[in-house]
């Protein structure tokens, strides 16, 4: 009885602080764009919005899909020293990939620098994520939540103060990026005993091999989210990019929030699957889906009634002509949250190849339809493109989970 109470108390603390950290992390994207738009205007706001979306895509390289794998590595297949060494490699690859992408982009030097330093700013997320994965694995997710909140608040305050004082977007991005990386390292290393790196080629090769499908799935996930923005960047203008970025932000925040909010359940879902407690496993997933449905309905109602007036007031831009686009994107955010839950579940039960296949099919679809719909219908075409592709992803991942559960039940009966 005492252990049960302690377990419930620990989970409650983990859940609350994880939610607080998640709100700070997910909400920062909205607040960054708000400050930029207010201080330096729509055009630079469009550049920053696209830079942030691009950096979010590069962040998938920095994280390499390891968080779910690391947090559910209950048998200690890899040491934290190996995970930490892998993060040095992935962060280097993240910056290198970004530089290569920017080198071939044809952007002017100003946009080039903005996009690079925003990428460095997002790299701090990758750095702290490997520490937080270790804390979660050791039952200290509450600590990760506290540190996540602290680092995001500090990074935002530094960025905002510099931008407001100087009205120089490039300077704000540069200084806040460097300081954010330093803060992410300093506030996390003190909670990890015996910090060291294991660069064993054999071990890292095995770790990367196991996580490649998870990395590709996450990379394609962000690619799917960014496909309409990429089409807008090529076919429309910075002002439209700003409007779409603002309208899409609440939907993207729903996805980010769900990514963090479901993390406390990863370890328990993995345990239930390993122990073949399929009924309990499915009941837990049903409960989480119910939360998503309720949250999505509430978001749609609030969005319909007061969403655009609030966003217009926050960003200083008249968004009233875009109610249809906004509602389509919010609905897509609900399906995106469901898809991200399924992503975490399939990662926890070790179905990386099937997960990758679902994302690959959806990414190909997004690549085809996004430019067509944006060119033909403009802003609403971008919104519809997102909804179609994210619904397809949700449907594919649902089918994969159903097949995996049915196979497990059949194997258990046969044995």
PDB file of C-alpha atoms in Angstrom, residues 26-255:
ATOM      1  CA  UNK A  26       5.530  24.534 -26.639  1.00  0.00           C
ATOM      2  CA  UNK A  27       4.370  28.073 -25.928  1.00  0.00           C
ATOM      3  CA  UNK A  28       7.760  29.622 -26.590  1.00  0.00           C
ATOM      4  CA  UNK A  29       7.291  29.315 -30.353  1.00  0.00           C
ATOM      5  CA  UNK A  30       4.150  31.464 -30.171  1.00  0.00           C
ATOM      6  CA  UNK A  31       5.728  34.070 -27.907  1.00  0.00           C
ATOM      7  CA  UNK A  32       8.958  34.332 -29.924  1.00  0.00           C
ATOM      8  CA  UNK A  33       6.993  35.099 -33.104  1.00  0.00           C
ATOM      9  CA  UNK A  34       4.743  37.534 -31.225  1.00  0.00           C
ATOM     10  CA  UNK A  35       7.718  39.568 -29.994  1.00  0.00           C
ATOM     11  CA  UNK A  36       9.422  39.524 -33.397  1.00  0.00           C
ATOM     12  CA  UNK A  37       6.264  40.611 -35.235  1.00  0.00           C
ATOM     13  CA  UNK A  38       5.534  43.366 -32.724  1.00  0.00           C
ATOM     14  CA  UNK A  39       9.072  44.770 -32.635  1.00  0.00           C
ATOM     15  CA  UNK A  40      10.401  44.404 -36.216  1.00  0.00           C
ATOM     16  CA  UNK A  41       7.261  43.903 -38.342  1.00  0.00           C
ATOM     17  CA  UNK A  42       5.519  41.388 -40.601  1.00  0.00           C
ATOM     18  CA  UNK A  43       8.261  40.848 -43.167  1.00  0.00           C
ATOM     19  CA  UNK A  44      11.006  39.943 -40.679  1.00  0.00           C
ATOM     20  CA  UNK A  45       8.370  38.012 -38.748  1.00  0.00           C
ATOM     21  CA  UNK A  46       7.890  35.861 -41.845  1.00  0.00           C
ATOM     22  CA  UNK A  47      11.622  35.201 -42.093  1.00  0.00           C
ATOM     23  CA  UNK A  48      11.806  34.302 -38.408  1.00  0.00           C
ATOM     24  CA  UNK A  49       8.726  32.046 -38.663  1.00  0.00           C
ATOM     25  CA  UNK A  50      10.262  30.117 -41.539  1.00  0.00           C
ATOM     26  CA  UNK A  51      13.653  29.991 -39.779  1.00  0.00           C
ATOM     27  CA  UNK A  52      12.004  28.571 -36.660  1.00  0.00           C
ATOM     28  CA  UNK A  53      10.142  25.935 -38.665  1.00  0.00           C
ATOM     29  CA  UNK A  54      13.340  25.004 -40.517  1.00  0.00           C
ATOM     30  CA  UNK A  55      15.282  24.807 -37.231  1.00  0.00           C
ATOM     31  CA  UNK A  56      12.576  22.569 -35.787  1.00  0.00           C
ATOM     32  CA  UNK A  57      13.196  20.223 -38.718  1.00  0.00           C
ATOM     33  CA  UNK A  58      16.953  20.301 -38.103  1.00  0.00           C
ATOM     34  CA  UNK A  59      16.277  19.582 -34.438  1.00  0.00           C
ATOM     35  CA  UNK A  60      15.109  16.108 -35.425  1.00  0.00           C
ATOM     36  CA  UNK A  61      18.715  15.417 -36.460  1.00  0.00           C
ATOM     37  CA  UNK A  62      19.975  16.722 -33.132  1.00  0.00           C
ATOM     38  CA  UNK A  63      17.581  14.533 -31.146  1.00  0.00           C
ATOM     39  CA  UNK A  64      17.797  11.605 -33.568  1.00  0.00           C
ATOM     40  CA  UNK A  65      14.564  10.118 -32.221  1.00  0.00           C
ATOM     41  CA  UNK A  66      16.383   8.839 -29.112  1.00  0.00           C
ATOM     42  CA  UNK A  67      14.209  10.226 -26.323  1.00  0.00           C
ATOM     43  CA  UNK A  68      11.501   7.561 -26.483  1.00  0.00           C
ATOM     44  CA  UNK A  69      14.119   4.821 -26.949  1.00  0.00           C
ATOM     45  CA  UNK A  70      16.301   6.111 -24.103  1.00  0.00           C
ATOM     46  CA  UNK A  71      13.411   6.589 -21.671  1.00  0.00           C
ATOM     47  CA  UNK A  72      12.156   3.039 -22.306  1.00  0.00           C
ATOM     48  CA  UNK A  73      15.619   1.416 -22.210  1.00  0.00           C
ATOM     49  CA  UNK A  74      14.592  -0.336 -19.004  1.00  0.00           C
ATOM     50  CA  UNK A  75      17.203  -3.095 -19.352  1.00  0.00           C
ATOM     51  CA  UNK A  76      20.057  -0.563 -19.621  1.00  0.00           C
ATOM     52  CA  UNK A  77      21.086  -1.756 -23.077  1.00  0.00           C
ATOM     53  CA  UNK A  78      23.152   1.422 -23.443  1.00  0.00           C
ATOM     54  CA  UNK A  79      24.860   3.573 -20.822  1.00  0.00           C
ATOM     55  CA  UNK A  80      24.248   7.286 -20.422  1.00  0.00           C
ATOM     56  CA  UNK A  81      27.866   7.850 -21.471  1.00  0.00           C
ATOM     57  CA  UNK A  82      26.984   6.311 -24.847  1.00  0.00           C
ATOM     58  CA  UNK A  83      23.814   8.361 -25.183  1.00  0.00           C
ATOM     59  CA  UNK A  84      25.775  11.511 -24.320  1.00  0.00           C
ATOM     60  CA  UNK A  85      28.505  10.734 -26.862  1.00  0.00           C
ATOM     61  CA  UNK A  86      25.853  10.148 -29.506  1.00  0.00           C
ATOM     62  CA  UNK A  87      24.379  13.579 -28.774  1.00  0.00           C
ATOM     63  CA  UNK A  88      27.704  15.278 -29.473  1.00  0.00           C
ATOM     64  CA  UNK A  89      27.688  13.607 -32.886  1.00  0.00           C
ATOM     65  CA  UNK A  90      24.043  14.391 -33.677  1.00  0.00           C
ATOM     66  CA  UNK A  91      24.361  18.057 -32.695  1.00  0.00           C
ATOM     67  CA  UNK A  92      27.411  18.393 -34.957  1.00  0.00           C
ATOM     68  CA  UNK A  93      25.424  16.761 -37.767  1.00  0.00           C
ATOM     69  CA  UNK A  94      22.509  19.086 -37.066  1.00  0.00           C
ATOM     70  CA  UNK A  95      24.627  22.193 -37.609  1.00  0.00           C
ATOM     71  CA  UNK A  96      26.485  20.719 -40.586  1.00  0.00           C
ATOM     72  CA  UNK A  97      23.215  19.766 -42.303  1.00  0.00           C
ATOM     73  CA  UNK A  98      21.814  23.216 -41.680  1.00  0.00           C
ATOM     74  CA  UNK A  99      24.889  24.877 -43.197  1.00  0.00           C
ATOM     75  CA  UNK A 100      24.717  22.627 -46.260  1.00  0.00           C
ATOM     76  CA  UNK A 101      21.008  23.368 -46.686  1.00  0.00           C
ATOM     77  CA  UNK A 102      21.577  27.110 -46.349  1.00  0.00           C
ATOM     78  CA  UNK A 103      24.571  26.967 -48.687  1.00  0.00           C
ATOM     79  CA  UNK A 104      22.400  25.619 -51.491  1.00  0.00           C
ATOM     80  CA  UNK A 105      19.333  27.723 -50.664  1.00  0.00           C
ATOM     81  CA  UNK A 106      20.344  30.896 -52.446  1.00  0.00           C
ATOM     82  CA  UNK A 107      19.247  33.066 -49.491  1.00  0.00           C
ATOM     83  CA  UNK A 108      20.854  36.462 -48.994  1.00  0.00           C
ATOM     84  CA  UNK A 109      23.455  36.754 -46.215  1.00  0.00           C
ATOM     85  CA  UNK A 110      21.000  38.287 -43.727  1.00  0.00           C
ATOM     86  CA  UNK A 111      18.402  35.513 -44.024  1.00  0.00           C
ATOM     87  CA  UNK A 112      21.246  32.955 -44.051  1.00  0.00           C
ATOM     88  CA  UNK A 113      22.516  34.201 -40.683  1.00  0.00           C
ATOM     89  CA  UNK A 114      19.046  34.426 -39.114  1.00  0.00           C
ATOM     90  CA  UNK A 115      18.271  30.843 -40.088  1.00  0.00           C
ATOM     91  CA  UNK A 116      21.629  29.547 -38.843  1.00  0.00           C
ATOM     92  CA  UNK A 117      21.446  31.194 -35.420  1.00  0.00           C
ATOM     93  CA  UNK A 118      17.833  30.115 -34.896  1.00  0.00           C
ATOM     94  CA  UNK A 119      19.077  26.586 -35.626  1.00  0.00           C
ATOM     95  CA  UNK A 120      21.742  26.984 -32.923  1.00  0.00           C
ATOM     96  CA  UNK A 121      19.029  28.260 -30.581  1.00  0.00           C
ATOM     97  CA  UNK A 122      17.000  25.086 -31.175  1.00  0.00           C
ATOM     98  CA  UNK A 123      20.110  22.942 -30.696  1.00  0.00           C
ATOM     99  CA  UNK A 124      19.847  23.719 -26.981  1.00  0.00           C
ATOM    100  CA  UNK A 125      16.659  21.584 -27.037  1.00  0.00           C
ATOM    101  CA  UNK A 126      18.671  18.637 -28.347  1.00  0.00           C
ATOM    102  CA  UNK A 127      21.383  19.108 -25.725  1.00  0.00           C
ATOM    103  CA  UNK A 128      19.029  19.134 -22.763  1.00  0.00           C
ATOM    104  CA  UNK A 129      16.853  16.340 -24.180  1.00  0.00           C
ATOM    105  CA  UNK A 130      19.557  13.700 -23.670  1.00  0.00           C
ATOM    106  CA  UNK A 131      19.901  14.706 -20.007  1.00  0.00           C
ATOM    107  CA  UNK A 132      16.134  14.679 -19.547  1.00  0.00           C
ATOM    108  CA  UNK A 133      15.898  11.218 -21.115  1.00  0.00           C
ATOM    109  CA  UNK A 134      18.283   9.947 -18.442  1.00  0.00           C
ATOM    110  CA  UNK A 135      16.250  11.632 -15.701  1.00  0.00           C
ATOM    111  CA  UNK A 136      13.040  10.096 -17.023  1.00  0.00           C
ATOM    112  CA  UNK A 137      14.580   6.634 -17.212  1.00  0.00           C
ATOM    113  CA  UNK A 138      15.667   6.984 -13.568  1.00  0.00           C
ATOM    114  CA  UNK A 139      12.182   8.106 -12.438  1.00  0.00           C
ATOM    115  CA  UNK A 140      13.001  11.824 -12.157  1.00  0.00           C
ATOM    116  CA  UNK A 141      10.870  13.270 -14.943  1.00  0.00           C
ATOM    117  CA  UNK A 142       9.707  16.024 -12.578  1.00  0.00           C
ATOM    118  CA  UNK A 143      13.280  17.341 -12.483  1.00  0.00           C
ATOM    119  CA  UNK A 144      13.458  17.347 -16.271  1.00  0.00           C
ATOM    120  CA  UNK A 145      10.210  19.353 -16.337  1.00  0.00           C
ATOM    121  CA  UNK A 146      11.594  21.962 -13.945  1.00  0.00           C
ATOM    122  CA  UNK A 147      14.804  22.366 -15.949  1.00  0.00           C
ATOM    123  CA  UNK A 148      12.902  22.460 -19.249  1.00  0.00           C
ATOM    124  CA  UNK A 149      10.757  25.308 -17.962  1.00  0.00           C
ATOM    125  CA  UNK A 150      13.706  27.224 -16.536  1.00  0.00           C
ATOM    126  CA  UNK A 151      15.826  27.021 -19.684  1.00  0.00           C
ATOM    127  CA  UNK A 152      12.980  28.039 -22.020  1.00  0.00           C
ATOM    128  CA  UNK A 153      12.004  31.008 -19.858  1.00  0.00           C
ATOM    129  CA  UNK A 154      15.608  32.217 -19.607  1.00  0.00           C
ATOM    130  CA  UNK A 155      16.199  31.817 -23.354  1.00  0.00           C
ATOM    131  CA  UNK A 156      13.043  33.744 -24.200  1.00  0.00           C
ATOM    132  CA  UNK A 157      13.806  36.561 -21.766  1.00  0.00           C
ATOM    133  CA  UNK A 158      17.318  36.985 -23.171  1.00  0.00           C
ATOM    134  CA  UNK A 159      16.012  37.033 -26.745  1.00  0.00           C
ATOM    135  CA  UNK A 160      13.187  39.473 -25.964  1.00  0.00           C
ATOM    136  CA  UNK A 161      15.288  41.930 -23.972  1.00  0.00           C
ATOM    137  CA  UNK A 162      17.954  42.125 -26.680  1.00  0.00           C
ATOM    138  CA  UNK A 163      15.396  42.488 -29.498  1.00  0.00           C
ATOM    139  CA  UNK A 164      13.376  45.174 -27.699  1.00  0.00           C
ATOM    140  CA  UNK A 165      16.503  47.140 -26.729  1.00  0.00           C
ATOM    141  CA  UNK A 166      18.211  46.968 -30.141  1.00  0.00           C
ATOM    142  CA  UNK A 167      15.441  46.183 -32.689  1.00  0.00           C
ATOM    143  CA  UNK A 168      18.140  44.013 -34.303  1.00  0.00           C
ATOM    144  CA  UNK A 169      16.750  40.547 -35.059  1.00  0.00           C
ATOM    145  CA  UNK A 170      20.102  39.089 -36.100  1.00  0.00           C
ATOM    146  CA  UNK A 171      21.848  40.246 -32.919  1.00  0.00           C
ATOM    147  CA  UNK A 172      19.022  38.879 -30.752  1.00  0.00           C
ATOM    148  CA  UNK A 173      19.196  35.493 -32.495  1.00  0.00           C
ATOM    149  CA  UNK A 174      22.994  35.304 -32.255  1.00  0.00           C
ATOM    150  CA  UNK A 175      23.368  36.200 -28.563  1.00  0.00           C
ATOM    151  CA  UNK A 176      20.332  34.242 -27.341  1.00  0.00           C
ATOM    152  CA  UNK A 177      21.436  31.161 -29.315  1.00  0.00           C
ATOM    153  CA  UNK A 178      24.900  31.062 -27.746  1.00  0.00           C
ATOM    154  CA  UNK A 179      23.632  31.764 -24.224  1.00  0.00           C
ATOM    155  CA  UNK A 180      20.796  29.228 -24.564  1.00  0.00           C
ATOM    156  CA  UNK A 181      23.270  26.459 -25.434  1.00  0.00           C
ATOM    157  CA  UNK A 182      25.460  27.388 -22.456  1.00  0.00           C
ATOM    158  CA  UNK A 183      22.456  27.504 -20.105  1.00  0.00           C
ATOM    159  CA  UNK A 184      21.223  24.094 -21.318  1.00  0.00           C
ATOM    160  CA  UNK A 185      24.609  22.567 -20.493  1.00  0.00           C
ATOM    161  CA  UNK A 186      25.225  24.340 -17.181  1.00  0.00           C
ATOM    162  CA  UNK A 187      21.846  23.721 -15.510  1.00  0.00           C
ATOM    163  CA  UNK A 188      21.683  20.037 -16.485  1.00  0.00           C
ATOM    164  CA  UNK A 189      25.174  18.624 -15.892  1.00  0.00           C
ATOM    165  CA  UNK A 190      25.022  19.254 -12.135  1.00  0.00           C
ATOM    166  CA  UNK A 191      22.251  16.635 -11.823  1.00  0.00           C
ATOM    167  CA  UNK A 192      24.171  13.870 -13.623  1.00  0.00           C
ATOM    168  CA  UNK A 193      26.736  12.038 -11.445  1.00  0.00           C
ATOM    169  CA  UNK A 194      30.020  10.855 -12.975  1.00  0.00           C
ATOM    170  CA  UNK A 195      29.568  12.654 -16.270  1.00  0.00           C
ATOM    171  CA  UNK A 196      31.686  11.109 -19.030  1.00  0.00           C
ATOM    172  CA  UNK A 197      31.511  10.117 -22.696  1.00  0.00           C
ATOM    173  CA  UNK A 198      31.777   6.690 -24.309  1.00  0.00           C
ATOM    174  CA  UNK A 199      32.719   7.011 -27.978  1.00  0.00           C
ATOM    175  CA  UNK A 200      33.031   3.266 -28.538  1.00  0.00           C
ATOM    176  CA  UNK A 201      32.457   2.790 -32.270  1.00  0.00           C
ATOM    177  CA  UNK A 202      30.788  -0.584 -31.834  1.00  0.00           C
ATOM    178  CA  UNK A 203      28.340   0.651 -29.190  1.00  0.00           C
ATOM    179  CA  UNK A 204      27.467   3.876 -31.015  1.00  0.00           C
ATOM    180  CA  UNK A 205      27.012   2.012 -34.274  1.00  0.00           C
ATOM    181  CA  UNK A 206      24.495  -0.282 -32.579  1.00  0.00           C
ATOM    182  CA  UNK A 207      22.678   2.650 -30.917  1.00  0.00           C
ATOM    183  CA  UNK A 208      22.399   4.662 -34.115  1.00  0.00           C
ATOM    184  CA  UNK A 209      21.292   1.613 -36.080  1.00  0.00           C
ATOM    185  CA  UNK A 210      18.427   0.981 -33.642  1.00  0.00           C
ATOM    186  CA  UNK A 211      17.363   4.640 -33.622  1.00  0.00           C
ATOM    187  CA  UNK A 212      17.632   5.408 -37.362  1.00  0.00           C
ATOM    188  CA  UNK A 213      13.998   4.417 -38.100  1.00  0.00           C
ATOM    189  CA  UNK A 214      12.835   6.554 -35.149  1.00  0.00           C
ATOM    190  CA  UNK A 215      14.952   9.474 -36.341  1.00  0.00           C
ATOM    191  CA  UNK A 216      13.641   9.201 -39.905  1.00  0.00           C
ATOM    192  CA  UNK A 217      10.076   9.023 -38.610  1.00  0.00           C
ATOM    193  CA  UNK A 218      10.526  12.180 -36.543  1.00  0.00           C
ATOM    194  CA  UNK A 219      12.333  13.947 -39.395  1.00  0.00           C
ATOM    195  CA  UNK A 220       9.545  13.147 -41.820  1.00  0.00           C
ATOM    196  CA  UNK A 221       7.012  14.204 -39.179  1.00  0.00           C
ATOM    197  CA  UNK A 222       8.449  17.724 -39.142  1.00  0.00           C
ATOM    198  CA  UNK A 223       8.830  17.627 -42.910  1.00  0.00           C
ATOM    199  CA  UNK A 224       5.100  16.942 -43.173  1.00  0.00           C
ATOM    200  CA  UNK A 225       4.335  19.912 -40.900  1.00  0.00           C
ATOM    201  CA  UNK A 226       6.664  22.163 -42.913  1.00  0.00           C
ATOM    202  CA  UNK A 227       5.565  21.115 -46.424  1.00  0.00           C
ATOM    203  CA  UNK A 228       2.921  23.879 -46.732  1.00  0.00           C
ATOM    204  CA  UNK A 229       5.436  26.428 -45.382  1.00  0.00           C
ATOM    205  CA  UNK A 230       8.038  25.271 -47.901  1.00  0.00           C
ATOM    206  CA  UNK A 231       5.489  25.663 -50.700  1.00  0.00           C
ATOM    207  CA  UNK A 232       4.566  29.148 -49.451  1.00  0.00           C
ATOM    208  CA  UNK A 233       8.262  30.079 -49.290  1.00  0.00           C
ATOM    209  CA  UNK A 234       8.680  29.112 -52.950  1.00  0.00           C
ATOM    210  CA  UNK A 235       5.372  30.299 -54.382  1.00  0.00           C
ATOM    211  CA  UNK A 236       4.037  33.180 -52.253  1.00  0.00           C
ATOM    212  CA  UNK A 237       5.576  35.985 -50.130  1.00  0.00           C
ATOM    213  CA  UNK A 238       6.921  36.699 -46.625  1.00  0.00           C
ATOM    214  CA  UNK A 239       3.694  38.359 -45.476  1.00  0.00           C
ATOM    215  CA  UNK A 240       1.643  35.268 -46.328  1.00  0.00           C
ATOM    216  CA  UNK A 241       4.318  33.188 -44.606  1.00  0.00           C
ATOM    217  CA  UNK A 242       3.824  35.306 -41.474  1.00  0.00           C
ATOM    218  CA  UNK A 243       0.022  34.902 -41.571  1.00  0.00           C
ATOM    219  CA  UNK A 244       0.250  31.146 -42.106  1.00  0.00           C
ATOM    220  CA  UNK A 245       2.899  30.853 -39.387  1.00  0.00           C
ATOM    221  CA  UNK A 246       0.635  32.609 -36.897  1.00  0.00           C
ATOM    222  CA  UNK A 247      -2.453  30.589 -37.872  1.00  0.00           C
ATOM    223  CA  UNK A 248      -0.497  27.334 -37.792  1.00  0.00           C
ATOM    224  CA  UNK A 249       1.204  28.052 -34.477  1.00  0.00           C
ATOM    225  CA  UNK A 250      -1.705  26.942 -32.215  1.00  0.00           C
ATOM    226  CA  UNK A 251      -2.005  23.672 -34.180  1.00  0.00           C
ATOM    227  CA  UNK A 252       1.738  23.102 -33.921  1.00  0.00           C
ATOM    228  CA  UNK A 253       1.669  23.901 -30.210  1.00  0.00           C
ATOM    229  CA  UNK A 254      -1.010  21.207 -29.769  1.00  0.00           C
ATOM    230  CA  UNK A 255       1.427  18.764 -31.374  1.00  0.00           C
TER     231      UNK A 255
END
